[in-house]
Tab-separated table of C-alpha atoms in Angstrom:
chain	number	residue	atom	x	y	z
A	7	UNK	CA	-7.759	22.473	3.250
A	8	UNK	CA	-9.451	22.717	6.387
A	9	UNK	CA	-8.835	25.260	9.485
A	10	UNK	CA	-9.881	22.903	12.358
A	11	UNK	CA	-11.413	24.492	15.462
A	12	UNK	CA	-10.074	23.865	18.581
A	13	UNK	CA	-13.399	23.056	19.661
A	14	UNK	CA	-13.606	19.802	17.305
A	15	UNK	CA	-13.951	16.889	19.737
A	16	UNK	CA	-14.862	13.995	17.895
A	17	UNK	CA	-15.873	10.394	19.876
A	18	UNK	CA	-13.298	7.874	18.945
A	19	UNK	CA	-14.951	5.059	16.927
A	20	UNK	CA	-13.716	1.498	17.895
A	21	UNK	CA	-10.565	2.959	19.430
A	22	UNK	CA	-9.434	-0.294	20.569
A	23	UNK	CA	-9.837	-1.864	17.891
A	24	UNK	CA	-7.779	0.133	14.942
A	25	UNK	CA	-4.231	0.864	14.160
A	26	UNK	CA	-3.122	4.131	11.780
A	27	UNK	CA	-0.409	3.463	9.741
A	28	UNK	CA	1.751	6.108	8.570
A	29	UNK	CA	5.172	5.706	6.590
A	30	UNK	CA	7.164	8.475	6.406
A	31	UNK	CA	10.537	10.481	5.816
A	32	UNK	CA	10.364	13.431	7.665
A	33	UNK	CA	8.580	15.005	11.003
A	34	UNK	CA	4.983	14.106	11.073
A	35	UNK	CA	4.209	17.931	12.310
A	36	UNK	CA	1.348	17.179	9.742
A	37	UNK	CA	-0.518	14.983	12.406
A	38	UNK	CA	-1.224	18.676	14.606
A	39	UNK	CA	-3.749	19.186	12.241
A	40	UNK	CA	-5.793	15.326	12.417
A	41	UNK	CA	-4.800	15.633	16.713
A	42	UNK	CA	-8.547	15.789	17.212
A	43	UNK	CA	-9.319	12.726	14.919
A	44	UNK	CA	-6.288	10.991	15.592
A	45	UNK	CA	-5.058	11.599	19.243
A	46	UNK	CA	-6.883	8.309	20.776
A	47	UNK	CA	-5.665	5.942	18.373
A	48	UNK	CA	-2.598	4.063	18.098
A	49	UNK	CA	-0.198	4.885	15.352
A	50	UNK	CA	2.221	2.606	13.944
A	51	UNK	CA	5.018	5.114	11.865
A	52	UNK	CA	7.593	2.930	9.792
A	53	UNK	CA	10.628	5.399	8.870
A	54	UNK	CA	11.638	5.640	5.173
A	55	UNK	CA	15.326	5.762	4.529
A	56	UNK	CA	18.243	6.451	7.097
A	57	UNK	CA	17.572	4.649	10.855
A	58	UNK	CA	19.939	7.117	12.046
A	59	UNK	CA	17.707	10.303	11.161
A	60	UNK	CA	15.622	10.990	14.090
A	61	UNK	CA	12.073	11.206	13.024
A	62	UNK	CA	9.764	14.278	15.393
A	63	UNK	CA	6.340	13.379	16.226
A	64	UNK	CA	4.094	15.518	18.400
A	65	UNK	CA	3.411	14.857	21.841
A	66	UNK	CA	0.266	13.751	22.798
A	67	UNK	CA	-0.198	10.669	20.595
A	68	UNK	CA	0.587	6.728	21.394
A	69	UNK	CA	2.996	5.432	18.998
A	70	UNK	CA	5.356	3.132	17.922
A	71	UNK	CA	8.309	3.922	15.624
A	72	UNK	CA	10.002	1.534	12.934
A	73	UNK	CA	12.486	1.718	10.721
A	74	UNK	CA	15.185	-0.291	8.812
A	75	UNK	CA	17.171	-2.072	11.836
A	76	UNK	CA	13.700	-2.748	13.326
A	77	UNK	CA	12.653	-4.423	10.480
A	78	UNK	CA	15.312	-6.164	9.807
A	79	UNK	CA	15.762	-7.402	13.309
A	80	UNK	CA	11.835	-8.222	13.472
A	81	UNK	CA	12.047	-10.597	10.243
A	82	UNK	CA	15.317	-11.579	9.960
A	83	UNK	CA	15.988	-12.866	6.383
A	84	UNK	CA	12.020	-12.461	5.651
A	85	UNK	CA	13.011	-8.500	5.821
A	86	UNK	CA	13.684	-9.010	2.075
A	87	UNK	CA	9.835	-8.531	1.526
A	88	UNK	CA	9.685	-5.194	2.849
A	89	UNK	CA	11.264	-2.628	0.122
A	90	UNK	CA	11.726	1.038	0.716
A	91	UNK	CA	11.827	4.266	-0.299
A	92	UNK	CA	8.475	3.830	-1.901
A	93	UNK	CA	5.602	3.670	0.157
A	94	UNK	CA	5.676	-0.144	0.427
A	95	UNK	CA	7.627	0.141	3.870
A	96	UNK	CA	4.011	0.583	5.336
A	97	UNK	CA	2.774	-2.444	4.698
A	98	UNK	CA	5.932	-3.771	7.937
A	99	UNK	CA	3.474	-1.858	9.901
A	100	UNK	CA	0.503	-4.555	8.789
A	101	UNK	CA	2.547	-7.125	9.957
A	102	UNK	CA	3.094	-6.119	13.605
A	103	UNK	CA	-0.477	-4.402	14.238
A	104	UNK	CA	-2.373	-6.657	16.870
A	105	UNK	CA	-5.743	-5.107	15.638
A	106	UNK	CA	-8.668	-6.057	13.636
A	107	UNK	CA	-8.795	-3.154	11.514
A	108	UNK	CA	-6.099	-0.794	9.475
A	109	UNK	CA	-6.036	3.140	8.537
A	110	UNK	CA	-3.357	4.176	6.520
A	111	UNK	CA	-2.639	7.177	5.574
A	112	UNK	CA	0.415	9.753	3.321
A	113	UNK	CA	2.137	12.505	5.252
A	114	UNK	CA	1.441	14.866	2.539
A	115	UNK	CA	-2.480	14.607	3.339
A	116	UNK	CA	-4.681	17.079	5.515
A	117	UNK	CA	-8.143	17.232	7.073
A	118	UNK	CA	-10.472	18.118	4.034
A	119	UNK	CA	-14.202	19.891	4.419
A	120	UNK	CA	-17.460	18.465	2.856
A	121	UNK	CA	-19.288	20.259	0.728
A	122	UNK	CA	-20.986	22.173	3.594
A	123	UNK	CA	-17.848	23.395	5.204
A	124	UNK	CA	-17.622	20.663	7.826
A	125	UNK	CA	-14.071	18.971	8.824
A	126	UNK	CA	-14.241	15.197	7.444
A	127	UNK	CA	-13.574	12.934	9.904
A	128	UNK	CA	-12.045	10.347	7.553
A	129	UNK	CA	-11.818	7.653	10.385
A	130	UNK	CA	-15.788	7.579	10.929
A	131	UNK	CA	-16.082	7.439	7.602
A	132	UNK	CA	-14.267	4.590	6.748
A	133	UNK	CA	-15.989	2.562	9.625
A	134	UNK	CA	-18.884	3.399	8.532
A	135	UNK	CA	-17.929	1.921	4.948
A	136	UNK	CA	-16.542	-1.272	6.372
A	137	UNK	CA	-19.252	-1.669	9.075
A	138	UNK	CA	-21.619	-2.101	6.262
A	139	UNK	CA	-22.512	-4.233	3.486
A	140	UNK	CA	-21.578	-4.115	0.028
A	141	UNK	CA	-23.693	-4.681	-3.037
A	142	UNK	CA	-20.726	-6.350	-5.756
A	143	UNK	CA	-22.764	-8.726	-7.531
A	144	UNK	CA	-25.569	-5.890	-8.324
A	145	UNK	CA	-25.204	-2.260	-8.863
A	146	UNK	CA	-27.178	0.168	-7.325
A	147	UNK	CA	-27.801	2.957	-9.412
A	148	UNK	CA	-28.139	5.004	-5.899
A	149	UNK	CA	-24.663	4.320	-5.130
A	150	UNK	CA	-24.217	2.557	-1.261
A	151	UNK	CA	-28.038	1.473	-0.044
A	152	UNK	CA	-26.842	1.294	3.504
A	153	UNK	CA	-25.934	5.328	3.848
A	154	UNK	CA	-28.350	7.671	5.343
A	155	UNK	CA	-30.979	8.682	3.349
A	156	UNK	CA	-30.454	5.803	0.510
A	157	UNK	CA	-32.003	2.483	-0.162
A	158	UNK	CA	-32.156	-0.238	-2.896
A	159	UNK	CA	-33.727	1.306	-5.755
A	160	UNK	CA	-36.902	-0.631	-7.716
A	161	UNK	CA	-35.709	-3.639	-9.611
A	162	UNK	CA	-33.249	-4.298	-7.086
A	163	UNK	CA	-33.455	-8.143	-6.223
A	164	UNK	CA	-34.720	-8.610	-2.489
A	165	UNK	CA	-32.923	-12.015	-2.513
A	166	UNK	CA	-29.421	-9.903	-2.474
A	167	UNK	CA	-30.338	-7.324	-0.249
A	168	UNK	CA	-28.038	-8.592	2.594
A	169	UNK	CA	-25.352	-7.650	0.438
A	170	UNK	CA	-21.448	-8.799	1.015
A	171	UNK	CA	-18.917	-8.348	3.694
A	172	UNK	CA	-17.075	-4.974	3.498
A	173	UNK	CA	-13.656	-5.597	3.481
A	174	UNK	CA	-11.767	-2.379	1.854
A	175	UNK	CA	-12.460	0.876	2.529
A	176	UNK	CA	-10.869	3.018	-0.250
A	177	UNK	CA	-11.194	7.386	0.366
A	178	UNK	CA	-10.051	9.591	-2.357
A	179	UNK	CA	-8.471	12.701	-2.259
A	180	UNK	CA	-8.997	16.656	-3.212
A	181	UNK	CA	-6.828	19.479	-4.331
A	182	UNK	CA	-3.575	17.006	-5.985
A	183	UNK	CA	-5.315	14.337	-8.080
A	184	UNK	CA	-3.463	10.912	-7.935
A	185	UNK	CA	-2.450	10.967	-11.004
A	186	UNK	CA	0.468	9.350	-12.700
A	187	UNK	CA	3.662	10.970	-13.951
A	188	UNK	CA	2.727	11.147	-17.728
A	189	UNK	CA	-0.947	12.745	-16.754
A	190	UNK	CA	1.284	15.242	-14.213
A	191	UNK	CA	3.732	16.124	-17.132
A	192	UNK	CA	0.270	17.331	-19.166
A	193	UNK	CA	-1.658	18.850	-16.956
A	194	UNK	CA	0.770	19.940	-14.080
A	195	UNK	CA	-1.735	22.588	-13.067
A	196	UNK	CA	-4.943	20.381	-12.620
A	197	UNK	CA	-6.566	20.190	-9.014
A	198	UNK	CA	-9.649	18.049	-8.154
A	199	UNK	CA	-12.066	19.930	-6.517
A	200	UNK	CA	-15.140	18.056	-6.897
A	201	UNK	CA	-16.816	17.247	-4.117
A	202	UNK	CA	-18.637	14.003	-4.541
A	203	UNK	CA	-20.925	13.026	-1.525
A	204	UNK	CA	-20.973	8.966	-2.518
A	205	UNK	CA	-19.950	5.817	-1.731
A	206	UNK	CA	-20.275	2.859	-4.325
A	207	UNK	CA	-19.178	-0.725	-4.644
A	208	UNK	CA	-17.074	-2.012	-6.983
A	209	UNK	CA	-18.337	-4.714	-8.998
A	210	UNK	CA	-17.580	-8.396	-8.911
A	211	UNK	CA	-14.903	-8.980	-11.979
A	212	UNK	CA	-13.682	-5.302	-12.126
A	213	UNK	CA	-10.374	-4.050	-11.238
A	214	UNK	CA	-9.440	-0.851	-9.978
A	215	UNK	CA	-6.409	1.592	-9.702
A	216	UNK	CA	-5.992	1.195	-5.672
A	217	UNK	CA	-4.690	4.201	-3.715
A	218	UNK	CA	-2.615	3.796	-0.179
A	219	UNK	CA	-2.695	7.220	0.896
A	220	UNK	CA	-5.993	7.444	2.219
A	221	UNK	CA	-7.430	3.631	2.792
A	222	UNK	CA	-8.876	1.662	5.095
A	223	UNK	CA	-8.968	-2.202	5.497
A	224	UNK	CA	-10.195	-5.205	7.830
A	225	UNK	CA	-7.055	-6.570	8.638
A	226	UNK	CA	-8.139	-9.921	10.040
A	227	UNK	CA	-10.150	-10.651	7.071
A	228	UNK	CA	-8.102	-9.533	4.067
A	229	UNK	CA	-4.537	-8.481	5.681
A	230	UNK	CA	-2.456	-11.295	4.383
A	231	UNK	CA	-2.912	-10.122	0.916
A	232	UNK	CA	-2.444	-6.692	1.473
A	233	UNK	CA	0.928	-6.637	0.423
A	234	UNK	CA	2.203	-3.698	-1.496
A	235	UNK	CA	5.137	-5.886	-3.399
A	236	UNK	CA	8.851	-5.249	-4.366
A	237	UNK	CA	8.793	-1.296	-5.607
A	238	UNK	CA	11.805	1.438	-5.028
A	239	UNK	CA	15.165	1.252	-3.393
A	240	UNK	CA	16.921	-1.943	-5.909
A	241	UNK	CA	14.055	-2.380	-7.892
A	242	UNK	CA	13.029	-1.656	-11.424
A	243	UNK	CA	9.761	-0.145	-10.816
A	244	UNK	CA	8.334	2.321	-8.182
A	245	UNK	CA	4.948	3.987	-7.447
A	246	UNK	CA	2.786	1.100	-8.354
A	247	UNK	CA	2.739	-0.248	-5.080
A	248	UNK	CA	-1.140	0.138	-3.866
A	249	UNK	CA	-2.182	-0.567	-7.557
A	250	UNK	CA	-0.444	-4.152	-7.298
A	251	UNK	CA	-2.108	-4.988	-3.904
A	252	UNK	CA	-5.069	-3.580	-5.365
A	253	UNK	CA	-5.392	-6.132	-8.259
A	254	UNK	CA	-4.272	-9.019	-6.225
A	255	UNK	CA	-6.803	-7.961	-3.517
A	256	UNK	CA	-9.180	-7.413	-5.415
A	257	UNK	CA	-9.081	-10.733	-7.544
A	258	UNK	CA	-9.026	-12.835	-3.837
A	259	UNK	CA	-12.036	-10.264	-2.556
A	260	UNK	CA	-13.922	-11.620	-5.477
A	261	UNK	CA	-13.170	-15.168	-5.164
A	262	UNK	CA	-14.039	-14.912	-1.247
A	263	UNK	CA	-17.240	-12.849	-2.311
A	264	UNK	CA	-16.127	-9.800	0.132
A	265	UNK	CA	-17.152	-6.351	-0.648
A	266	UNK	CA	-14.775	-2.998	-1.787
A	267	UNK	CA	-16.020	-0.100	-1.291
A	268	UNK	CA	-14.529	3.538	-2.779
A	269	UNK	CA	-15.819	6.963	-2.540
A	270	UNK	CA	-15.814	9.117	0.716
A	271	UNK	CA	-13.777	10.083	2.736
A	272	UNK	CA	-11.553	12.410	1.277
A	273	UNK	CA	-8.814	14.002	2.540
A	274	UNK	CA	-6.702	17.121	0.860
A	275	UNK	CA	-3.540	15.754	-0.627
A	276	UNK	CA	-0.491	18.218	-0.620
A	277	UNK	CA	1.842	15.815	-2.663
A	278	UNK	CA	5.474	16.173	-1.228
A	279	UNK	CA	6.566	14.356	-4.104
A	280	UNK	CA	5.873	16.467	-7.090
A	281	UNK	CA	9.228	15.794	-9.399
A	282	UNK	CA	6.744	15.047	-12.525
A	283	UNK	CA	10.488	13.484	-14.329
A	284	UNK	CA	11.114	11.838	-11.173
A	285	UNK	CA	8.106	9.879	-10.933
A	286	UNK	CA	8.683	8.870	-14.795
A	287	UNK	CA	11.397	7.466	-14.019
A	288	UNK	CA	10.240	5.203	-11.401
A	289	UNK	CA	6.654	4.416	-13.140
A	290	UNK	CA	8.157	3.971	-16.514
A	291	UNK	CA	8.456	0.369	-16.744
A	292	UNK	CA	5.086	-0.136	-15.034
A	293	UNK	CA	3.167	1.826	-17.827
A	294	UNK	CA	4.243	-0.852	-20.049
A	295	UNK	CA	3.655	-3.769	-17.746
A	296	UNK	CA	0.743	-2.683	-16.612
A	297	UNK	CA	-0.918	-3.518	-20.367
A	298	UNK	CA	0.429	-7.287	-19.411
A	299	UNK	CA	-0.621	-6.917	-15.962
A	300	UNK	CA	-4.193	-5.948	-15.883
A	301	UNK	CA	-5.187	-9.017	-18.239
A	302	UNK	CA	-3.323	-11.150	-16.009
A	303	UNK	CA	-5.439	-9.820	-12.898
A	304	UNK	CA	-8.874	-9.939	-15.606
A	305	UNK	CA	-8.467	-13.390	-16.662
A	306	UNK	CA	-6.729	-14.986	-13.502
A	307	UNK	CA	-9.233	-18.013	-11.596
A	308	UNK	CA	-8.377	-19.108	-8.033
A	309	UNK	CA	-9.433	-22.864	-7.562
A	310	UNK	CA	-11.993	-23.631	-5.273
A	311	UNK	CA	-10.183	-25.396	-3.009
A	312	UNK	CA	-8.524	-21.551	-2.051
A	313	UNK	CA	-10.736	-21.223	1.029
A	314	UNK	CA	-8.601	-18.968	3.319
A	315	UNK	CA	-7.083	-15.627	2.059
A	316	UNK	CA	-3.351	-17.284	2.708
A	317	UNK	CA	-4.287	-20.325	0.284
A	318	UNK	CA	-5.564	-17.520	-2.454
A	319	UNK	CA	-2.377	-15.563	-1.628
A	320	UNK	CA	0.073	-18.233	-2.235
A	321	UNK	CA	-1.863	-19.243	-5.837
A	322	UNK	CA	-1.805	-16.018	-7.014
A	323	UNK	CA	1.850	-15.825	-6.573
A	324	UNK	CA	1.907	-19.481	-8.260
A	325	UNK	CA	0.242	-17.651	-11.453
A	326	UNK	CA	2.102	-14.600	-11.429
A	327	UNK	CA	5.485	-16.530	-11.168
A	328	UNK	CA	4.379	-18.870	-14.136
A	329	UNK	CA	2.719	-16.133	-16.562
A	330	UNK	CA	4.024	-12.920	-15.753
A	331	UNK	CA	7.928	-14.089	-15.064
A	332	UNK	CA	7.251	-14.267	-19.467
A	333	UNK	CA	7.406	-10.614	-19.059
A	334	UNK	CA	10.315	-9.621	-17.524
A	335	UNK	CA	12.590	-12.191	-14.858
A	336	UNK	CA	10.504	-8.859	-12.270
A	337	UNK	CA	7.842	-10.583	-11.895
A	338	UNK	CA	9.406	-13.798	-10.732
A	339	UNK	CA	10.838	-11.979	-7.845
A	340	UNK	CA	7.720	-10.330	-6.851
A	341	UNK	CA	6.432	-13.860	-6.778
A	342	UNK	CA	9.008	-15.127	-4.603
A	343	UNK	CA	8.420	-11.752	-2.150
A	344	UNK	CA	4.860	-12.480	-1.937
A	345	UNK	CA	5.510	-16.189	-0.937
A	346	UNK	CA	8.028	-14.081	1.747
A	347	UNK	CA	5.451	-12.123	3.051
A	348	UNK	CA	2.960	-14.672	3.732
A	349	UNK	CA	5.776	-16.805	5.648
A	350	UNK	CA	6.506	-13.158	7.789
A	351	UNK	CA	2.431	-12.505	8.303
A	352	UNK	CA	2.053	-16.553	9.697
A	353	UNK	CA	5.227	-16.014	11.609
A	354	UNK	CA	4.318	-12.653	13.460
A	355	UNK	CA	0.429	-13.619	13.389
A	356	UNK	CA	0.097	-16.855	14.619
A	357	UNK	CA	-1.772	-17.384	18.058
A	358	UNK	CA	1.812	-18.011	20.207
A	359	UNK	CA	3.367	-14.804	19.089
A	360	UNK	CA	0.026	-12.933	19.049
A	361	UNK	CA	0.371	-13.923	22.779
A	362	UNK	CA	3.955	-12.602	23.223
C-alpha cells in the first residue's frame, strides 16, 4: 500500500464533469489517504444499513450523503430496485449523479504504487481509458494501441484503426485478489502482487467477471444498464452484483458496438469482508446459477430495432424473465427490478428533473 507524500498535488482531470461513488457502512477515514486524488471531486456516499447510524467523513471534501429514508423518499415505490447490504446500494448513487461520467469505488481499497514506486492516480487513469478508443472487434497483441509508447502492431487492419467508443473503464486490484468464497476457503493466504503495466480490450462476444470496487463508466452513454440487480438484504443470492451488470452490460456494449476496457489502474484492496463461510453463504446459489447464467448472456441477441441503451435494457429483462425465470421464480424478480430501475433512471433523468 502506498505512503502518500504530502507533497502529491495532482491536477484534477475533468473535475466538473465526474461523480465518485462510494457505498459504505462505516466512517470513510479511508478517503485521508486518496485526499490528494479525490479532494476536488464530488462524492456521492449511499449508507449501507441503519439511517440512524451517523456515518464520519473527513472534512475537506464536497459530498452528498444517502441512505435508506433518502432512497426511499427519492423513488417512492421504485425504491424496491435498490437492495442493500450488498454493494448494490451504489448503483442509487447512479441514479441521482447529474454528471457525464462515474468512479466508483470499495471502502476497503487504498492508493496502490506502480511498479516504479509511484502513487497511482486511479482517476487519470481511468480517463485516460475511457477518453480513448477501443479495439473489440480485433485484438491487438500489444494490448491498448492508444497508450504511450504502443501502436497497432503489423497485420493490424488500417480500416479499424479508429477503433470503438470506450465506454467501461474496469481497474483491478493488488494485495486481496477478488476472488470468490470457494477460491478464499483454498487458498486463504494468496495475495496478488503482480504488477501488470496494461490495458486491453475485451473482445466483441466475450463475457467477463465485472468488478465494482474499482470501476469507471460513461454514465450518459451506458448508465441505464448499469444496474447491479436484486442481491443481499431479502434475497437469495449476494456478491454477484457487478458480475450481473457486467454480463448485461456487456451483451448491450456489444450490440451498440462500444468499447470495455480492463487492466490499469489498480488500487490495493484491504477486504473488510473476509468471513470466507460468510461469503458462501451468500454466493452459494449463484455458483450454480451462474452455469445457467453465462450461456444465457453467450447466446442472448438484442433485435435491431434496440437502438438506445433503455430499449436494449428493457429486452434483456424480456429474455431473462422468459428463459431464466425456468431456473428458479429469482430470476423473474430480477426481471421485474430491472424494468424498475429503468422507470427510476427515466424518472430522475429526464430533461425537466435534470433541470430541478
Amino acid at each position: 500500500m502506498a505512503q502518500l507524500s504530502s507533497s502529491v498535488n495532482p491536477m484534477p482531470m475533468l473535475k466538473d464533469e465526474l461523480d465518485i461513488v462510494i457505498p459504505t457502512i462505516r466512517n470513510l477515514d479511508f478517503l485521508e489517504m486518496w485526499r490528494p486524488f479525490f479532494e476536488q471531486y464530488h462524492l456521492i456516499i449511499i449508507q449501507d444499513g441503519d439511517p440512524l447510524q451517523t456515518i464520519k467523513v473527513p472534512k475537506g471534501f464536497d459530498y452528498e450523503l444517502y441512505n435508506r429514508n433518502d432512497i426511499n423518499r427519492i423513488l417512492g415505490q421504485k425504491a424496491s430496485c435498490i437492495s442493500f447490504k450488498d454493494s448494490v446500494c451504489r448503483c442509487f448513487g447512479y441514479l441521482v449523479s447529474k454528471k457525464k461520467y462515474i468512479y466508483t469505488i470499495d471502502d476497503d481499497c487504498f492508493v496502490a504504487n506502480d511498479s516504479s514506486g509511484n502513487d497511482i492516480n486511479v482517476i487519470e487513469q481511468h480517463m485516460m481509458n475511457l477518453l480513448t478508443p477501443s479495439t473489440p472487434h480485433f485484438f491487438n497483441t500489444l494490448y491498448d494501441p492508444y497508450a504511450s509508447g504502443a501502436d497497432f502492431v503489423r497485420g493490424y487492419p488500417f480500416s479499424m484503426r479508429e477503433g470503438a467508443l470506450t465506454v467501461i473503464s474496469h481497474g483491478l486490484w493488488l494485495n486481496m485478489p477478488d476472488y470468490d468464497a470457494p477460491t478464499q476457503l483454498v487458498k486463504p493466504l494468496e495475495r496478488n502482487s503482480r504488477y501488470v503495466d496494461a490495458v486491453m480490450t475485451i473482445p466483441k462476444g466475450t463475457l467477463f467477471p465485472m468488478c465494482g470496487m474499482n470501476l469507471a463508466f460513461d454514465r450518459e452513454l451506458i448508465g441505464p444498464a448499469m444496474y447491479f440487480g436484486l442481491m443481499g438484504h431479502g434475497q437469495p443470492i449476494g456478491g454477484y452484483d457487478d458480475m450481473w451488470a457486467g454480463w448485461c452490460v456487456k451483451v448491450i456494449c456489444d450490440h451498440m458496438g462500444w468499447g470495455v476496457k480492463t487492466g490499469l489502474p489498480y488500487v490495493w484492496h484491504s477486504k473488510a469482508s473476509c468471513n470466507r463461510f460468510e461469503n458462501l453463504e451468500k454466493e452459494y446459489n449463484g455458483i450454480f446459477w451462474q452455469e445457467e447464467g453465462i450461456p444465457f448472456f453467450q447466446s442472448v441477441a438484442l433485435p435491431n430495432e434496440c437502438t438506445s441503451v433503455q430499449q436494449c435494457y428493457l429486452e434483456l429483462a424480456k429474455q431473462v424473465k422468459e428463459k431464466l425465470g425456468k431456473v428458479d421464480p429469482y430470476f423473474i424478480k430480477l426481471a421485474d427490478g430491472m424494468i424498475t430501475w429503468t422507470e427510476g433512471w427515466e424518472e430522475l433523468n429526464t430533461p425537466m428533473a435534470t433541470e430541478n
